[in-house]
Short mmCIF file of C-alpha atoms and ligand atoms in Angstrom, two decimals:
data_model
loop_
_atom_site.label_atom_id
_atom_site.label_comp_id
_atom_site.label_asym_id
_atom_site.label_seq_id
_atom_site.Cartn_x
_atom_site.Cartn_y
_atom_site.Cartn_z
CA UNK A 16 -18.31 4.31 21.15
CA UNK A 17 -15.75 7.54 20.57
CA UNK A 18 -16.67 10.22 18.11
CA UNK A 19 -13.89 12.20 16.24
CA UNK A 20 -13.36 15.62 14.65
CA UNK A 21 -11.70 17.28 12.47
CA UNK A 22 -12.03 20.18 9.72
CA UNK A 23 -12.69 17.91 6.19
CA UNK A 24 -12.97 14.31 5.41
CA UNK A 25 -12.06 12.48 2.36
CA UNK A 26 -13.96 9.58 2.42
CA UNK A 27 -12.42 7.86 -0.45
CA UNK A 28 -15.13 9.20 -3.34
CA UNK A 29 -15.79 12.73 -1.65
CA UNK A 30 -15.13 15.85 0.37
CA UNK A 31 -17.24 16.39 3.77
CA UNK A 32 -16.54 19.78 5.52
CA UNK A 33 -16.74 19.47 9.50
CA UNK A 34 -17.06 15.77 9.80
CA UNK A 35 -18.03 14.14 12.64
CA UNK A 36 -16.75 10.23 13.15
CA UNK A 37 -18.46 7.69 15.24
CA UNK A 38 -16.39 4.74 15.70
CA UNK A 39 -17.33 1.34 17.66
CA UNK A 40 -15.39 -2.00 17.48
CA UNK A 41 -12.89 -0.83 15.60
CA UNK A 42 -15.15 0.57 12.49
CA UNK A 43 -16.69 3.42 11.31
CA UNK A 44 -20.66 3.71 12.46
CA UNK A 45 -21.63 6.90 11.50
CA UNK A 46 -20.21 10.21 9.46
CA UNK A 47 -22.37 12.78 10.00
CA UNK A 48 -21.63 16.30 8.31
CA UNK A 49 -21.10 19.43 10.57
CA UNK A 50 -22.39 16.59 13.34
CA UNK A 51 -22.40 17.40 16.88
CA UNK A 52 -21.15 14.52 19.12
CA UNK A 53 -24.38 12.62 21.14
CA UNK A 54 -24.20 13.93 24.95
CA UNK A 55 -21.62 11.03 26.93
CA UNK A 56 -19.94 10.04 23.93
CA UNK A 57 -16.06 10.87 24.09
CA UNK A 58 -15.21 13.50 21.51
CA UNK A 59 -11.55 13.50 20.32
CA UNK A 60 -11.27 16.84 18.41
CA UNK A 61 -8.21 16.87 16.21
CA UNK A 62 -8.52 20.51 15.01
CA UNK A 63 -7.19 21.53 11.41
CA UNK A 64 -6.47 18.71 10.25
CA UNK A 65 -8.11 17.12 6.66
CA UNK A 66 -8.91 13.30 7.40
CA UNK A 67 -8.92 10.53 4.98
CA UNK A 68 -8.88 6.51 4.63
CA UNK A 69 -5.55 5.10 5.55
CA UNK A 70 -3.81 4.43 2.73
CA UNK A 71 -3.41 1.41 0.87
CA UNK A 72 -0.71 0.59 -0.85
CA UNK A 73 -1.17 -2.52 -3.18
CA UNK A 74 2.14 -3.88 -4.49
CA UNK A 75 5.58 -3.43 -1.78
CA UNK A 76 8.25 -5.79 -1.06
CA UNK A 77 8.69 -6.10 2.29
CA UNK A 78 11.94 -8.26 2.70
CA UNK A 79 12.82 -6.16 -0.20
CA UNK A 80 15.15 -3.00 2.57
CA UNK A 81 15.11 -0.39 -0.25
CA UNK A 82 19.20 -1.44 -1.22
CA UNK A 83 20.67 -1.00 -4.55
CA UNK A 84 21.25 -4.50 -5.33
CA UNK A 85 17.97 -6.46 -4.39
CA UNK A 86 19.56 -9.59 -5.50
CA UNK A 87 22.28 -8.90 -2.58
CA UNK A 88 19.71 -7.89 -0.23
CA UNK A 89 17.61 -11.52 0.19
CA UNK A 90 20.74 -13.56 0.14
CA UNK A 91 20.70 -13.09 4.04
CA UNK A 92 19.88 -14.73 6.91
CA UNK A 93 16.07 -15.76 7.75
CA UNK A 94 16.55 -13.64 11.15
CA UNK A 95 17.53 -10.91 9.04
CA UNK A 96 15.12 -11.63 6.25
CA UNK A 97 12.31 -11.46 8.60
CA UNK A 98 13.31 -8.53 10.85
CA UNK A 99 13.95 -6.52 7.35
CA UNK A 100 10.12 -7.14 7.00
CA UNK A 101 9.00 -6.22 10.15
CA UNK A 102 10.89 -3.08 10.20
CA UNK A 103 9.46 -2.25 6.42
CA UNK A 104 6.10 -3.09 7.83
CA UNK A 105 6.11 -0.90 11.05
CA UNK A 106 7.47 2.36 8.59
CA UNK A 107 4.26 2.17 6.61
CA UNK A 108 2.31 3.16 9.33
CA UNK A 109 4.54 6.44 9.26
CA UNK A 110 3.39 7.28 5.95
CA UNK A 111 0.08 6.48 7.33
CA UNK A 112 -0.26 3.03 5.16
CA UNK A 113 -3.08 0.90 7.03
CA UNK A 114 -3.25 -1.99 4.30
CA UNK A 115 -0.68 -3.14 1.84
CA UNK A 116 -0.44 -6.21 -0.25
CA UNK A 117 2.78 -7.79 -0.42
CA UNK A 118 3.45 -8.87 -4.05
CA UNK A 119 6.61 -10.69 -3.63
CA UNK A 120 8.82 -12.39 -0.42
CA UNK A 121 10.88 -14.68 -0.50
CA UNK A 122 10.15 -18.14 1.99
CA UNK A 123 6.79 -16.58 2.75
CA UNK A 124 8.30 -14.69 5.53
CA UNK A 125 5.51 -12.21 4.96
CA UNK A 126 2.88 -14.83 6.06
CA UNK A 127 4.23 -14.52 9.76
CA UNK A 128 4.42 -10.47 9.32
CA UNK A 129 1.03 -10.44 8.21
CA UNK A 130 -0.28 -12.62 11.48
CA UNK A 131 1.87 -10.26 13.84
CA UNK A 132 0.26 -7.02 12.58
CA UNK A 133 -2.71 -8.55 12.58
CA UNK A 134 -2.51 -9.66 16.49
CA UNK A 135 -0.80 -5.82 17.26
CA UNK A 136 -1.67 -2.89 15.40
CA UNK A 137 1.12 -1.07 16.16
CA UNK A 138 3.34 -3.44 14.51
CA UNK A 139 2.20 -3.13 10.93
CA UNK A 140 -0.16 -2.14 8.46
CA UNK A 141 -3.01 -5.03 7.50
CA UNK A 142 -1.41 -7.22 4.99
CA UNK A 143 -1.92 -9.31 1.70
CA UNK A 144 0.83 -11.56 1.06
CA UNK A 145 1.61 -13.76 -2.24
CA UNK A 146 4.42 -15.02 -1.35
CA UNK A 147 7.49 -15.72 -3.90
CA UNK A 148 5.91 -14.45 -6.91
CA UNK A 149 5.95 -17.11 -9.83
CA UNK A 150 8.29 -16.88 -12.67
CA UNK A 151 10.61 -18.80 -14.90
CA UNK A 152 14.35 -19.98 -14.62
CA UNK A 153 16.40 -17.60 -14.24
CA UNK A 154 13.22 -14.59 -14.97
CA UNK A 155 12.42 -11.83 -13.38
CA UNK A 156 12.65 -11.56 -9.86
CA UNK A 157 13.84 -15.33 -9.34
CA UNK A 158 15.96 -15.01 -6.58
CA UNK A 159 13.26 -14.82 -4.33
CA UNK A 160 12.74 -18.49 -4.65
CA UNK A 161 9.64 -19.00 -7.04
CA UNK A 162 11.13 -19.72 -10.36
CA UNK A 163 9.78 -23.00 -11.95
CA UNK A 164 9.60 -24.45 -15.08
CA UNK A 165 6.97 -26.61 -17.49
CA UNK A 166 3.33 -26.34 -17.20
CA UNK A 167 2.44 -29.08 -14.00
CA UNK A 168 5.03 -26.72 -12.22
CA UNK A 169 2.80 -23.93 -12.42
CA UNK A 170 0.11 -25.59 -11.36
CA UNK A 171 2.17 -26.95 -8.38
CA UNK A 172 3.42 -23.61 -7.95
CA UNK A 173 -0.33 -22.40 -7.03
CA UNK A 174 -1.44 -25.08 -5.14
CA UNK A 175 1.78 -25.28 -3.10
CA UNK A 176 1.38 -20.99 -2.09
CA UNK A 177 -2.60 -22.25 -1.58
CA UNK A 178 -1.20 -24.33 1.32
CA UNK A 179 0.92 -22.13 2.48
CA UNK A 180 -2.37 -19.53 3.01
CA UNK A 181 -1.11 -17.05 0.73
CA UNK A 182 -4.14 -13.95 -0.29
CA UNK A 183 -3.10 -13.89 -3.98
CA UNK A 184 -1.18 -15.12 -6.46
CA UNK A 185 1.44 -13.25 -8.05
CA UNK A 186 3.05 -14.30 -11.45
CA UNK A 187 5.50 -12.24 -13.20
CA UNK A 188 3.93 -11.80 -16.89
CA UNK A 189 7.28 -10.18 -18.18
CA UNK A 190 11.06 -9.34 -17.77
CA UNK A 191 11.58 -6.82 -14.93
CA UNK A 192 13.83 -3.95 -14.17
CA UNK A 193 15.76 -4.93 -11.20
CA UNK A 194 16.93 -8.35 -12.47
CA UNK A 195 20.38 -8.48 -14.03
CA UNK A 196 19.41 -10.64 -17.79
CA UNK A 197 15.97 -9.60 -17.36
CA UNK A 198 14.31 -8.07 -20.52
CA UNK A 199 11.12 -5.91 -19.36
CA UNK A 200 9.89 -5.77 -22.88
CA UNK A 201 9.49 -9.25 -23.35
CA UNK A 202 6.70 -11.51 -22.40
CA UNK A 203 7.42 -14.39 -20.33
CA UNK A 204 4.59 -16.38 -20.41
CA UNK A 205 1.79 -17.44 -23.20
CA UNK A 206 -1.65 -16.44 -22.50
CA UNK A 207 -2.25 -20.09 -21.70
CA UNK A 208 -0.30 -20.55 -19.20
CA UNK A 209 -1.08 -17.40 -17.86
CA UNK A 210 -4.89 -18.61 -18.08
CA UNK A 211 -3.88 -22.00 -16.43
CA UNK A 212 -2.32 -20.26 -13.46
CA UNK A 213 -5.41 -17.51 -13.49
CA UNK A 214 -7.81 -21.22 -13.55
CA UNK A 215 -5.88 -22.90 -10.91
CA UNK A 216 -5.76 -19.49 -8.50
CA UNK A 217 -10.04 -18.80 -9.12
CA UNK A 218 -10.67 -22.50 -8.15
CA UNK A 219 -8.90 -22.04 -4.64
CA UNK A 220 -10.55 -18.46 -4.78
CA UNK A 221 -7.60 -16.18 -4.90
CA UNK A 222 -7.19 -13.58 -7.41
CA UNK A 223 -3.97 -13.47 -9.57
CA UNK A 224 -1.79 -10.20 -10.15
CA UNK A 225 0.15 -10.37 -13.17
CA UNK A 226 3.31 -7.93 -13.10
CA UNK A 227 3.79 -6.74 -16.89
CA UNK A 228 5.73 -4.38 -18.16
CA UNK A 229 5.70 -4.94 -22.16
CA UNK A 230 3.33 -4.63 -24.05
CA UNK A 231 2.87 -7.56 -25.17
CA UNK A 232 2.77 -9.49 -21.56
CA UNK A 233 0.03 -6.70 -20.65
CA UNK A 234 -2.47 -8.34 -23.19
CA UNK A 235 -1.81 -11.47 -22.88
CA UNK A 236 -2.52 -10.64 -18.95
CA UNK A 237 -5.63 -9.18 -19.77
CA UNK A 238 -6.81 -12.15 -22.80
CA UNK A 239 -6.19 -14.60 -19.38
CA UNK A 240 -8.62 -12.65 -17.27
CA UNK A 241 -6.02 -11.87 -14.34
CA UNK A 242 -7.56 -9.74 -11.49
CA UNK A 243 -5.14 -6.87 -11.56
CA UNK A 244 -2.18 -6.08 -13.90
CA UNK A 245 0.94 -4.66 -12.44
CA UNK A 246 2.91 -1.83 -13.51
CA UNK A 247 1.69 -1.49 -17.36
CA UNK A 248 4.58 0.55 -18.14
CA UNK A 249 4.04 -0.68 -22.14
CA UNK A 250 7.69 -1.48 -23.00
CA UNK A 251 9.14 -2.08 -25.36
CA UNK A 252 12.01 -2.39 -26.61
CA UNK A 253 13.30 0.91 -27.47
CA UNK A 254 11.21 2.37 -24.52
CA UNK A 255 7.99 3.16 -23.50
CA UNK A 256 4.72 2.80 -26.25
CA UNK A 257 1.41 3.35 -25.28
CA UNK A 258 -1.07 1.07 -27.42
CA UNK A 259 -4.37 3.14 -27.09
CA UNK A 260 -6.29 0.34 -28.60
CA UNK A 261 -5.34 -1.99 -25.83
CA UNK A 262 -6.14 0.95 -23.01
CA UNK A 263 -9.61 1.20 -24.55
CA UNK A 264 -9.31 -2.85 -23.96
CA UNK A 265 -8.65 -2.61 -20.42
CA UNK A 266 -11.12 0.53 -19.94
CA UNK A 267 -13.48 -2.00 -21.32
CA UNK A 268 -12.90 -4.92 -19.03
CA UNK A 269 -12.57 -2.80 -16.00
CA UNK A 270 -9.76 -4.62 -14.84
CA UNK A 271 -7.31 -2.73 -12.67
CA UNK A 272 -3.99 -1.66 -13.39
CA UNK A 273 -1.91 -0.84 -10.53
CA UNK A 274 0.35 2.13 -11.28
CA UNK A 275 3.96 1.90 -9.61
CA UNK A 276 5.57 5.27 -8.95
CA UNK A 277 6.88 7.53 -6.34
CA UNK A 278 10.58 8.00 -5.60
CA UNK A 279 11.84 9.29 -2.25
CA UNK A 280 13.47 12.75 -2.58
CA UNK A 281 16.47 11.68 -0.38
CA UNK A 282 17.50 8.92 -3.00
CA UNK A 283 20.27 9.33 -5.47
CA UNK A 284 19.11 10.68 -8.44
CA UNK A 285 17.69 8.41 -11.43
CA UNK A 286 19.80 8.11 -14.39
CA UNK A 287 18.86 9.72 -17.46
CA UNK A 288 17.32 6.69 -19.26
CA UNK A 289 15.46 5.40 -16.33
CA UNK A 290 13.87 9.20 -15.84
CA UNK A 291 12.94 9.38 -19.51
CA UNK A 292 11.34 5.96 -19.35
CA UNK A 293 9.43 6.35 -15.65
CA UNK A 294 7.89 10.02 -17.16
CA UNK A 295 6.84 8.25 -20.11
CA UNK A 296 5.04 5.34 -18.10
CA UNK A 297 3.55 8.04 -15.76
CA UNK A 298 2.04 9.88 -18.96
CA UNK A 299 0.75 6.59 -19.89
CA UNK A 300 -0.77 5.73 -16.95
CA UNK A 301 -2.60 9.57 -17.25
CA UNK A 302 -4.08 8.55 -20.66
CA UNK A 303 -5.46 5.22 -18.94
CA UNK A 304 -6.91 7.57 -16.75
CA UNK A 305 -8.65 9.77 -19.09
CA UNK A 306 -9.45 6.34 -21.04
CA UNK A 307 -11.48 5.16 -18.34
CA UNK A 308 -9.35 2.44 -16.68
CA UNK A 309 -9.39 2.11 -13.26
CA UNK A 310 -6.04 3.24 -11.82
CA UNK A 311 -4.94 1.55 -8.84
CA UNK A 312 -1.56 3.66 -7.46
CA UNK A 313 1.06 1.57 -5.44
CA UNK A 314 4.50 2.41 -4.66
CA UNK A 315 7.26 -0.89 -5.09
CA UNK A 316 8.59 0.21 -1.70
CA UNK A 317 11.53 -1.98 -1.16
CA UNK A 318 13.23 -2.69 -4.77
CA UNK A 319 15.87 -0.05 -4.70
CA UNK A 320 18.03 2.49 -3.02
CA UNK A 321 14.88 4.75 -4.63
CA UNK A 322 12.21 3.15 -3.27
CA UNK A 323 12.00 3.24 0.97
CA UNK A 324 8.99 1.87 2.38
CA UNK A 325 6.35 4.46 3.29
CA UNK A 326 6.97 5.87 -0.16
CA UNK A 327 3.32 5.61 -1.65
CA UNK A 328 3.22 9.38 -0.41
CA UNK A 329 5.25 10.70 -2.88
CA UNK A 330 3.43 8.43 -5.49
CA UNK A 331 -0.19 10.37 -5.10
CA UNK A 332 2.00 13.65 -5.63
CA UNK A 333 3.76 12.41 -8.91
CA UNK A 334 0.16 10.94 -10.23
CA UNK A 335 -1.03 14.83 -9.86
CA UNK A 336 2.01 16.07 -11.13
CA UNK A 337 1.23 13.81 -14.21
CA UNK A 338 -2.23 15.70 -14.61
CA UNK A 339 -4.58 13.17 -11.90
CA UNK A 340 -6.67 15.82 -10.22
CA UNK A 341 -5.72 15.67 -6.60
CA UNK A 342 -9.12 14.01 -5.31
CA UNK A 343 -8.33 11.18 -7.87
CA UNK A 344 -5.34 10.47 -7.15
CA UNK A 345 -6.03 9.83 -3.68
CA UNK A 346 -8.59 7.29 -4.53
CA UNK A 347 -6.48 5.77 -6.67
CA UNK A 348 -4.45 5.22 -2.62
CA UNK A 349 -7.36 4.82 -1.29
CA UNK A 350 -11.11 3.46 -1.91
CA UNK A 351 -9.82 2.14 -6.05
CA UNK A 352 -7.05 -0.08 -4.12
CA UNK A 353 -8.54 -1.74 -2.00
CA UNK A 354 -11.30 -2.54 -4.28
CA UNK A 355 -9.26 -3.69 -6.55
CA UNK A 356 -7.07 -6.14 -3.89
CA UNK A 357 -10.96 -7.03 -2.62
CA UNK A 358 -10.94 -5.33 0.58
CA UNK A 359 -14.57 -3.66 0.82
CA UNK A 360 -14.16 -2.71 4.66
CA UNK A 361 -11.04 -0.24 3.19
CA UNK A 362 -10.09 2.47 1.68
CA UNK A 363 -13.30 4.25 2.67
CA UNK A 364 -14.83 6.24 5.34
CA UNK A 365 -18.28 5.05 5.35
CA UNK A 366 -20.30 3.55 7.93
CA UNK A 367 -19.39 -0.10 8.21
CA UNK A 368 -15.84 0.56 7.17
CA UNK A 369 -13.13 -0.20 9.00
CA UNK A 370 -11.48 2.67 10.97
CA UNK A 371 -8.03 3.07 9.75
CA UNK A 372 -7.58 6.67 9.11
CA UNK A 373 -5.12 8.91 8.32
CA UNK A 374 -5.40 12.96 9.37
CA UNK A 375 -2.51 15.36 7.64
CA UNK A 376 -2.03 18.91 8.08
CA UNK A 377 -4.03 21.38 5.77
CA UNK A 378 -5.97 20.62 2.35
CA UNK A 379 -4.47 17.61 0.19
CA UNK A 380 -7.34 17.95 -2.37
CA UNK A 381 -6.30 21.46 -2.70
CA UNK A 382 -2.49 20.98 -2.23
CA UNK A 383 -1.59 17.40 -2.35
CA UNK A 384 1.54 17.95 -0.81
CA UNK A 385 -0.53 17.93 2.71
CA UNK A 386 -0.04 14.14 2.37
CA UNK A 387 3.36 14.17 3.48
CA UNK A 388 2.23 16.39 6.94
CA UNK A 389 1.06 13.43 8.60
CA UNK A 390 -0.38 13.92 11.92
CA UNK A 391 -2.31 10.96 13.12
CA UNK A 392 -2.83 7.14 12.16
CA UNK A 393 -5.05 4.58 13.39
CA UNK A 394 -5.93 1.42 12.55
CA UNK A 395 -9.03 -0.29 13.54
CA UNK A 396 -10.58 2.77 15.59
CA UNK A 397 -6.84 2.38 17.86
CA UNK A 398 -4.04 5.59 17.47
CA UNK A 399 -0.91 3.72 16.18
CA UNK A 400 0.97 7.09 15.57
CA UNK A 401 0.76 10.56 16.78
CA UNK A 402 3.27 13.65 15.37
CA UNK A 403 2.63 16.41 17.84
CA UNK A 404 3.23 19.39 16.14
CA UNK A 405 4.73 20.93 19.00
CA UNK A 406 7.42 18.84 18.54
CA UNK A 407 7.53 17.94 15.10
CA UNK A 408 11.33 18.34 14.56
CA UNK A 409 11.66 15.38 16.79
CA UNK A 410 9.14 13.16 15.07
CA UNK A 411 10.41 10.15 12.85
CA UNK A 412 8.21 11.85 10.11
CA UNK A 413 9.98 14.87 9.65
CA UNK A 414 13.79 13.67 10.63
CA UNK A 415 13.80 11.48 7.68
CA UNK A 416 12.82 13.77 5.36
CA UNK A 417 8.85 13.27 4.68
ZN1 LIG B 9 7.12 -5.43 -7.53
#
């Protein structure tokens, strides 16, 4: 047993001043407020720092290097494809990411990621994986490998990423973005098949997460009872529509809608449409707030020259910018993630949580900022990154940028 220090804790739901950690086995057994460490008992004292869950970020593409033309990007080599992952997987743990869910590879590359981190902490955050995400000829986000068509197919298409020992199903609800003949606005699936794929998934006992952007692909998402519904940008066609009938719909079901936001700083700039259109999703996703739906913030790391890995960071600081107050957007990184991906031993500093834990300089539920001034990582009770701030010029963290 080692007990640890430090000036505050967020513990996912709350603020603790002068918190006092004991960790054994790798998890959290006691948090004791202005505690004194038991006589014997190591004491690691980390100063002014503010300490909070790792976060988790619950939609990334790891193969996915953060390259303008994603398409481009997976047409590569299996070495390559793989050692893209693993170097996207060790730069979450930067940004002091503990857990992510991978919501799209492509030949379940991610599978083998998600075994190395979990033999070596240092290599990775814990992962989720899906695997290719589902979709239709020539739909959204086919070139990673998962397109198939007719109903049999999609239940093939489950059972086949149930053998391969996928954590959850991913199924792309409508068009997407990135995908050249893509339409985001429209839907690309009935609610039936949506419910047949949602069916199939429950019986093996993974949950489905449906990307949808339009509108009409997020109800039809919701009428199938999928577990979490990606992005909700409400598109349409001429841009961005908020239905407040349908939020009211999702407050009501509690189902969780992850929010997909954050651009890195040192990207080009986004054009003019795109900008109009991401402030106008990030206004909606405020309202689902205020609504009552439970906000689940994730990043896309990987889909474009915009989105690095380790980005979720900036997310939390654009949800607050959007009006989130600061302690809610970090649970929407936090404790509301990994809820919602079904990870109870995350996302919180409680006893019988895991102990992956993040400590940043200064106050981020005062200045949320302080996220980006990481410090400190661990994963499982083990330090996986230090940033001495002696030295801090030198540190990955700061080089880059963050
Ligand atoms: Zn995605």
């Amino acid at each position: 047993m080692w007990a640890l220090r430090a000036t505050r804790l967020f513990d996912g739901e709350r603020v603790i001043e002068r918190p006092l950690l004991l960790v054994a086995g790798g998890a959290i057994i006691a948090v004791r407020e202005r505690g004194i460490a038991p006589v014997g008992v190591p004491l690691t004292d980390l100063g002014h720092v503010t300490l909070l869950p790792g976060l988790v970020d619950a939609h990334v593409h790891l193969v996915l290097p953060g390259d303008p033309d994603p398409v481009g990007a997976v047409d590569v080599s299996a070495d390559e494809l793989i050692s893209n992952a693993r170097r996207a997987a060790n730069a979450c743990l930067d940004g002091g990411i503990t857990t992510v869910r991978d919501l799209g590879d492509r030949d379940y590359v991610t599978v083998g990621v998600r075994a190395e981190s979990a033999r070596d902490p240092m290599a990775g955050p814990q992962l989720l994986v899906s695997g290719p995400p589902i979709t239709t000829e020539g739909g959204h986000c086919w070139f990673l490998g998962g397109a198939v068509t007719g109903r049999s197919a999609l239940i093939e298409a489950v059972r086949s990423r149930v053998a391969r020992g996928v954590d959850v199903i991913k199924i792309m609800a409508s068009g997407g973005e990135i995908t050249p003949g893509s339409r985001s606005w429209q839907a690309q699936y009935t609610v039936d098949d949506l419910r047949m794929v949602v069916t199939e998934a429950h019986r093996s006992g993974l949950p489905v997460a449906a990307h949808a952007h339009a509108v009409s692909a997020i109800e039809r998402a919701l009428a199938a009872g999928v577990d979490t519904i990606e992005h909700a940008t409400f598109r349409t066609r001429d841009g961005v529509r908020p239905d407040p009938g349908l939020i009211d719909r999702l407050a009501a079901a509690g189902t969780p809608v992850t929010v997909t936001t954050g651009f890195s700083p040192e990207g080009p700039p986004l054009d003019a449409a795109v900008r109009l259109r991401t402030a106008a999703a990030l206004r909606a996703a405020d309202d689902m707030r205020r609504a009552g739906v439970r906000i689940v913030l994730a990043s896309d790391a990987g889909i474009s020259d915009q989105k690095p890995h380790r980005l979720l960071p900036f997310g939390i600081i654009r949800l607050v910018e959007a009006g989130f107050p600061p302690v809610e957007a970090l649970r929407a990184a936090t404790a509301t993630a990994a809820s919602a991906c079904g990870l109870p031993r995350k996302g919180r500093v409680v006893p019988g949580a895991d102990a992956d834990l993040l400590a940043v300089d200064g106050d981020p539920t005062r200045d949320i900022r302080a996220v980006l001034a990481v410090r400190a990582v661990y994963r499982g009770g083990q330090q996986v990154r230090y940033f001495d701030p002696e030295k801090w010029h030198d540190t990955r963290s700061r080089r880059s940028g963050y």
